[in-house]
XYZ file of C-alpha atoms in Angstrom:
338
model
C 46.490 5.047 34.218
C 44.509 2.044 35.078
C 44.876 0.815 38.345
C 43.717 -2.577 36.547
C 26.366 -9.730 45.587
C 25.618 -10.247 49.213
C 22.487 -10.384 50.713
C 20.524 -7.922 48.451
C 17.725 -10.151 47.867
C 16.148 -10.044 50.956
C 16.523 -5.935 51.253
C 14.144 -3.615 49.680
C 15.077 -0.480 47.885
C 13.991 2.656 49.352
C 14.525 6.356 48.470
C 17.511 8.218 49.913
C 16.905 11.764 47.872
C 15.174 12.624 44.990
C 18.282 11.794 43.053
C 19.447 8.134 45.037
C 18.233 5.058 45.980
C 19.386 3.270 49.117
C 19.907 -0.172 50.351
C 20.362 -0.479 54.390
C 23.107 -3.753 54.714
C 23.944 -5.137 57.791
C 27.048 -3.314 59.778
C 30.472 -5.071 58.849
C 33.605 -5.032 60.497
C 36.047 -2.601 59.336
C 38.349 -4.976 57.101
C 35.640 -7.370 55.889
C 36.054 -6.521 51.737
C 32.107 -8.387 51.233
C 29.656 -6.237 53.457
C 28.645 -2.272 53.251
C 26.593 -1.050 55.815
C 24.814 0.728 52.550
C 24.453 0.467 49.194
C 23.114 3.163 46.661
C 22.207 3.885 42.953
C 22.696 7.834 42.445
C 21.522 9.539 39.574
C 24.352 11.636 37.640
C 24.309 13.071 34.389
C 23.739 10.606 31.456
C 22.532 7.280 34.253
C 23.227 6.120 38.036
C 26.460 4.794 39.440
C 26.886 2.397 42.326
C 28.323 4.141 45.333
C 28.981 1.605 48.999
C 29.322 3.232 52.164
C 31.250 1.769 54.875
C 30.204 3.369 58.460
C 27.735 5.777 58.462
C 27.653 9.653 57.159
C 27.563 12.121 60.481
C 29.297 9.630 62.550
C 33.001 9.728 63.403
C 35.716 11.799 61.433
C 34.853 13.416 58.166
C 34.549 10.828 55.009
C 36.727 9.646 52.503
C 35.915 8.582 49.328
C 38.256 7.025 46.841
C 38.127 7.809 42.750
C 39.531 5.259 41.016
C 41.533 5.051 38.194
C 41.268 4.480 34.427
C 39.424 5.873 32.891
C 37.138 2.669 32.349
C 38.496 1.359 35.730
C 36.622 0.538 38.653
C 36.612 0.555 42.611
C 37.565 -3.199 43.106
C 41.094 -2.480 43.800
C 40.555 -0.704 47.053
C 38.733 -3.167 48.813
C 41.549 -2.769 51.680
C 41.248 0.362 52.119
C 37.849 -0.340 54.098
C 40.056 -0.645 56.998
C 39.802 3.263 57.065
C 36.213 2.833 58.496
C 37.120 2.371 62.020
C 37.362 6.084 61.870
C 35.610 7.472 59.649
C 33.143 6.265 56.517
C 35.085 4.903 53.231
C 33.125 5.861 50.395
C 33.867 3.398 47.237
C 31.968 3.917 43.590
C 32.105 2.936 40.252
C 32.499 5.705 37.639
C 29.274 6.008 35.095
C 30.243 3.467 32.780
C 32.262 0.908 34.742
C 31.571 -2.045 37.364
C 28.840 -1.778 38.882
C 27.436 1.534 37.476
C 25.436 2.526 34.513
C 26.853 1.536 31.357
C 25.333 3.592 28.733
C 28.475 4.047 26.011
C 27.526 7.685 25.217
C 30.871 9.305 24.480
C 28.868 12.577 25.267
C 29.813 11.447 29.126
C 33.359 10.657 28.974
C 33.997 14.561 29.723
C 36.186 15.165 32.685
C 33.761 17.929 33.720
C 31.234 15.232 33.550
C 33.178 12.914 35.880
C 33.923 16.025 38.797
C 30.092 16.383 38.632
C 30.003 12.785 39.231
C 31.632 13.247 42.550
C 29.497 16.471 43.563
C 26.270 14.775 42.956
C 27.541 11.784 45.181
C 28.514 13.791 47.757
C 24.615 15.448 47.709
C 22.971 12.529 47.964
C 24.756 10.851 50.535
C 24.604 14.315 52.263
C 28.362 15.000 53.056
C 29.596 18.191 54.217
C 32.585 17.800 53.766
C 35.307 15.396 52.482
C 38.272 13.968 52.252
C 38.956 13.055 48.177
C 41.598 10.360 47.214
C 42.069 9.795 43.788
C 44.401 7.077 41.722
C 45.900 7.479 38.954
C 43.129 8.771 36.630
C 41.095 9.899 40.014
C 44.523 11.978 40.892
C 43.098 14.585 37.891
C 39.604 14.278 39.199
C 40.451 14.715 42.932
C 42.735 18.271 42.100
C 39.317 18.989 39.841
C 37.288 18.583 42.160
C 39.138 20.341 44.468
C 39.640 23.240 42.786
C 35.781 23.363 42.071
C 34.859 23.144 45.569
C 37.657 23.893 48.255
C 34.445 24.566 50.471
C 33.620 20.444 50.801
C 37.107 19.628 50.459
C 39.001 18.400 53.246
C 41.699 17.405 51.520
C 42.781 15.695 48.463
C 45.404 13.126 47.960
C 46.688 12.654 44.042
C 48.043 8.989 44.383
C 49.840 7.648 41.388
C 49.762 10.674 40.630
C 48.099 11.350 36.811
C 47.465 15.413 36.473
C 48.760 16.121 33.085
C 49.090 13.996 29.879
C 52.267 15.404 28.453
C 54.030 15.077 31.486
C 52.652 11.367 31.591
C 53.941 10.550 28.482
C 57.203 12.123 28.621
C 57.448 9.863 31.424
C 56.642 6.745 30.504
C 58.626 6.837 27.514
C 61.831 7.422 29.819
C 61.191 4.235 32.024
C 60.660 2.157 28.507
C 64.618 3.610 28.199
C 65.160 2.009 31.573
C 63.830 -1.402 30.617
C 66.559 -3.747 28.915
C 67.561 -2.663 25.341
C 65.323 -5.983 23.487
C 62.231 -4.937 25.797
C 62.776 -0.925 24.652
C 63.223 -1.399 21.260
C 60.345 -3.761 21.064
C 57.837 -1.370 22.683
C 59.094 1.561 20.379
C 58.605 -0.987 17.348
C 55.422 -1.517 18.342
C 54.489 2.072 19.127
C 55.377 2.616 15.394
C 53.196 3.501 12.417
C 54.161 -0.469 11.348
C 53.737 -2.361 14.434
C 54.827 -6.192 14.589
C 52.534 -8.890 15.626
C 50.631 -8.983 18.578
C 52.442 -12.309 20.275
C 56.152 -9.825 19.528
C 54.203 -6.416 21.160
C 52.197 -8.296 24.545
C 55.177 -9.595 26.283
C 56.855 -6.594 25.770
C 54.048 -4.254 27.479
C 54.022 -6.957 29.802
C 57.211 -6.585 30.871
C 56.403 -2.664 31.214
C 53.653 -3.658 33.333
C 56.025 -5.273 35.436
C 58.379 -3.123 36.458
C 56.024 -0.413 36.680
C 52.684 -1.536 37.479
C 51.939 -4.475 39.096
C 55.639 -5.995 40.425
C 56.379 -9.667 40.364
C 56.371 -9.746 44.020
C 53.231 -8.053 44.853
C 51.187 -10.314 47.103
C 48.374 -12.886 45.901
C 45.570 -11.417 46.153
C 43.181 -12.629 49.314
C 40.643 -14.981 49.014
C 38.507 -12.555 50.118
C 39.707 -9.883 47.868
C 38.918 -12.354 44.857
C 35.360 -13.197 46.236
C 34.738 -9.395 46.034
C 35.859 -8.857 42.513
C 33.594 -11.858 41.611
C 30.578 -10.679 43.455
C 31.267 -6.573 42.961
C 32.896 -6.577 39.633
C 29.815 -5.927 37.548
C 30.805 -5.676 34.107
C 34.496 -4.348 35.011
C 36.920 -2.309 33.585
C 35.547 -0.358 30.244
C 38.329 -0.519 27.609
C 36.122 1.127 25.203
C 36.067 4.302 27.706
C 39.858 4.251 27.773
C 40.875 3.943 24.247
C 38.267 6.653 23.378
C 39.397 8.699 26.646
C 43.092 8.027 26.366
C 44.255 5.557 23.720
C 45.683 1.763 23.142
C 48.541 1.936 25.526
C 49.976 4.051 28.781
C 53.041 5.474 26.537
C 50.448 6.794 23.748
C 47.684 8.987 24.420
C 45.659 9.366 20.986
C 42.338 9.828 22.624
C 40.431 12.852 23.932
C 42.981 13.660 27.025
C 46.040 13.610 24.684
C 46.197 17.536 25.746
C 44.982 17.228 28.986
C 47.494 19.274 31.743
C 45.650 20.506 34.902
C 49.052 21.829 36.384
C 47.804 25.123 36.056
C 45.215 24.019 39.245
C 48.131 23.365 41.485
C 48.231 27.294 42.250
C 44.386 27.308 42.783
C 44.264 24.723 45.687
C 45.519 25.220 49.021
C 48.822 23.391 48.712
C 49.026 22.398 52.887
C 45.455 19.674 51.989
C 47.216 18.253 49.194
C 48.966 15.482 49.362
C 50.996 13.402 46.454
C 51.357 9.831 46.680
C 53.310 7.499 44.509
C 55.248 3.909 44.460
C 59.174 3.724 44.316
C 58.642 2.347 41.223
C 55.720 3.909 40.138
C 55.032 4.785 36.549
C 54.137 7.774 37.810
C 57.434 9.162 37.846
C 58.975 10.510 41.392
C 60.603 13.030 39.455
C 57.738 14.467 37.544
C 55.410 13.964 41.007
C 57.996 16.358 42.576
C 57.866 19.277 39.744
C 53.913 18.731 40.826
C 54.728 19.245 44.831
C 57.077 22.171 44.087
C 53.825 23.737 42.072
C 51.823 23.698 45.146
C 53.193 25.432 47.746
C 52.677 23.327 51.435
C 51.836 20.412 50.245
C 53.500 17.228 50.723
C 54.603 14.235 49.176
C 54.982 10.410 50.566
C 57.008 7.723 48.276
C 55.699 3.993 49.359
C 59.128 2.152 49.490
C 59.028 -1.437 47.001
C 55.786 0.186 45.471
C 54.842 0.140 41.398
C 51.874 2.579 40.307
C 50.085 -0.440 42.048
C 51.254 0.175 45.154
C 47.784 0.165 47.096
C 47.512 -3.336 46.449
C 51.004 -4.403 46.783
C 51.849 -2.556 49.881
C 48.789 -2.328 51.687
C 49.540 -1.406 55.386
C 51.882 1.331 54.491
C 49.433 3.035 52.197
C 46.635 2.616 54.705
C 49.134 4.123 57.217
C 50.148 7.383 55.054
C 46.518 7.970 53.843
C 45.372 7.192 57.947
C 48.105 9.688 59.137
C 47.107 12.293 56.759
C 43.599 12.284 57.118
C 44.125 12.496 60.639
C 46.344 15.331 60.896
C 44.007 17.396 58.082
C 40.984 16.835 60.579
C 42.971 17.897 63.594
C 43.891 21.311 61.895
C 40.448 21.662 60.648
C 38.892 21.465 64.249
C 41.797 23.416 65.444
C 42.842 20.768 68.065
């Protein structure tokens, strides 16, 4: 479920809310990955977490923010998806105890609950009305949470790579290891065994996973612009300590604390026509499963990116700006009625 500093020295804090600290950055063009027009520090339950706006809240079409994936993952991955801010602000942050954010290690905060709260204190302090919610992979569960919790700030909500229920997840990904050449298979279900072989037999093996399903050999290099983001907005990165205690070792194996977790029973609580599914061809979120989700929520709608792994933001960038772009616009047009 993974979807695996400027010119701040000169710029003095000052408060936003009670709850926030903001830092006023120049204004950036819409596809520049290095330059927010602000910066915060909002206070959540258990610390702060680093939140960038690009554009500005009140101005334009309603806000998106993006909820990234993990859990332990953070927001570097959707750098390109600041092209969204020509019409409307593109709200990236780092979960409480990833990138950029607080890092305190208290397991007492790796509650989804927790994590929904997150996203309904950020939306307070940067004084949203109402948004539009896209989560990845991990974020998929806490954008149909969120949601659910509050359909009154909720635009819409797109569940992209599409990660709602651990059983079904699993079930999953243990039919595309069947799909992988028989050496690769039985290597992965050696090593998902109670006597697993050597770590230099089990790594190329996942590997090879990885690359069918997330992350495909011919997924563009990465920008150099994209790279001098991660190396500037990285922080301290991905939190593997947050997903082995949250999930467990691997993506076919969930032995941590959402081995139960199945939110399919929120499908029937949302209004189906502002969700939308997302997911790669080749997505390890399964097409099949993603369509058992779509036929759960009545109206909504699903959109496969064509050549896509569970990755596919990155490797297929213009068509998922395009879907998300499209969507947004037609769930603001109903909204004002026009």
């Amino acid at each position: 479920m993974i979807a695996r500093t400027l010119v701040a020295a000169a710029l003095a804090l000052v408060p936003l809310t009670a709850q926030a600290q903001d830092t006023a950055l120049p204004t950036n063009t819409a596809a520049d990955w290095s330059v927010a027009t602000s910066e915060h520090r909002i206070a959540v339950e258990g610390g702060k977490v680093w939140v960038r706006v690009n554009g500005v809240i009140g101005q334009g079409q309603a806000p998106v923010i993006i909820i990234h994936g993990g859990p332990g993952g953070t927001h570097v991955n959707f750098g390109n998806l600041l092209s969204l801010a020509d019409q409307r602000p593109v709200i990236l942050y780092d979960q409480l105890d990833s990138g950029m954010s607080d890092r305190p290690e208290n397991p007492a905060n790796w509650r989804t609950e927790r994590f929904v709260a997150e996203l309904e204190a950020i939306r307070k302090a940067l004084g949203v009305d109402r948004w539009h919610v896209i989560g990845h992979s991990w974020g998929s569960a806490l954008a149909l949470e969120y949601a659910a919790a509050y359909p009154q700030h909720t635009v819409s909500a797109v569940l992209s790579g599409t990660f709602i229920s651990a059983p079904h997840w699993i079930t999953g990904t243990n039919l595309l290891i069947r799909d992988l050449p028989d050496d690769v298979a039985a290597t992965i279900r050696a090593c998902e065994g109670p006597t697993p072989p050597a770590p230099e037999v089990c790594e190329p093996a996942t590997a090879a996973f990885y690359a069918a399903y997330n992350g495909r050999p011919d997924r563009p290099a990465p920008s150099p612009a994209a790279i001098a983001y991660r190396k500037r907005y990285g922080g301290k990165g991905f939190n593997a300590t947050v997903y082995n205690a949250m999930w467990g070792p691997t993506e076919f194996r969930a032995s941590g604390s959402l081995g139960t977790y199945d939110a399919t029973h929120l499908l029937a609580r949302v209004d189906g026509t502002r969700i939308l599914f997302v997911v790669g061809q080749y997505d390890e979120a399964r097409i099949d499963d993603v369509q058992d989700f779509v036929a759960l929520t009545p109206g909504a709608e699903l959109a496969v990116v064509p050549g896509g792994s569970h990755a596919f933001i990155a490797e297929r960038a213009e068509v998922a700006e395009a879907i998300y772009r499209d969507w947004m616009n037609r769930k603001d047009a109903s909204e004002t009625g026009k």
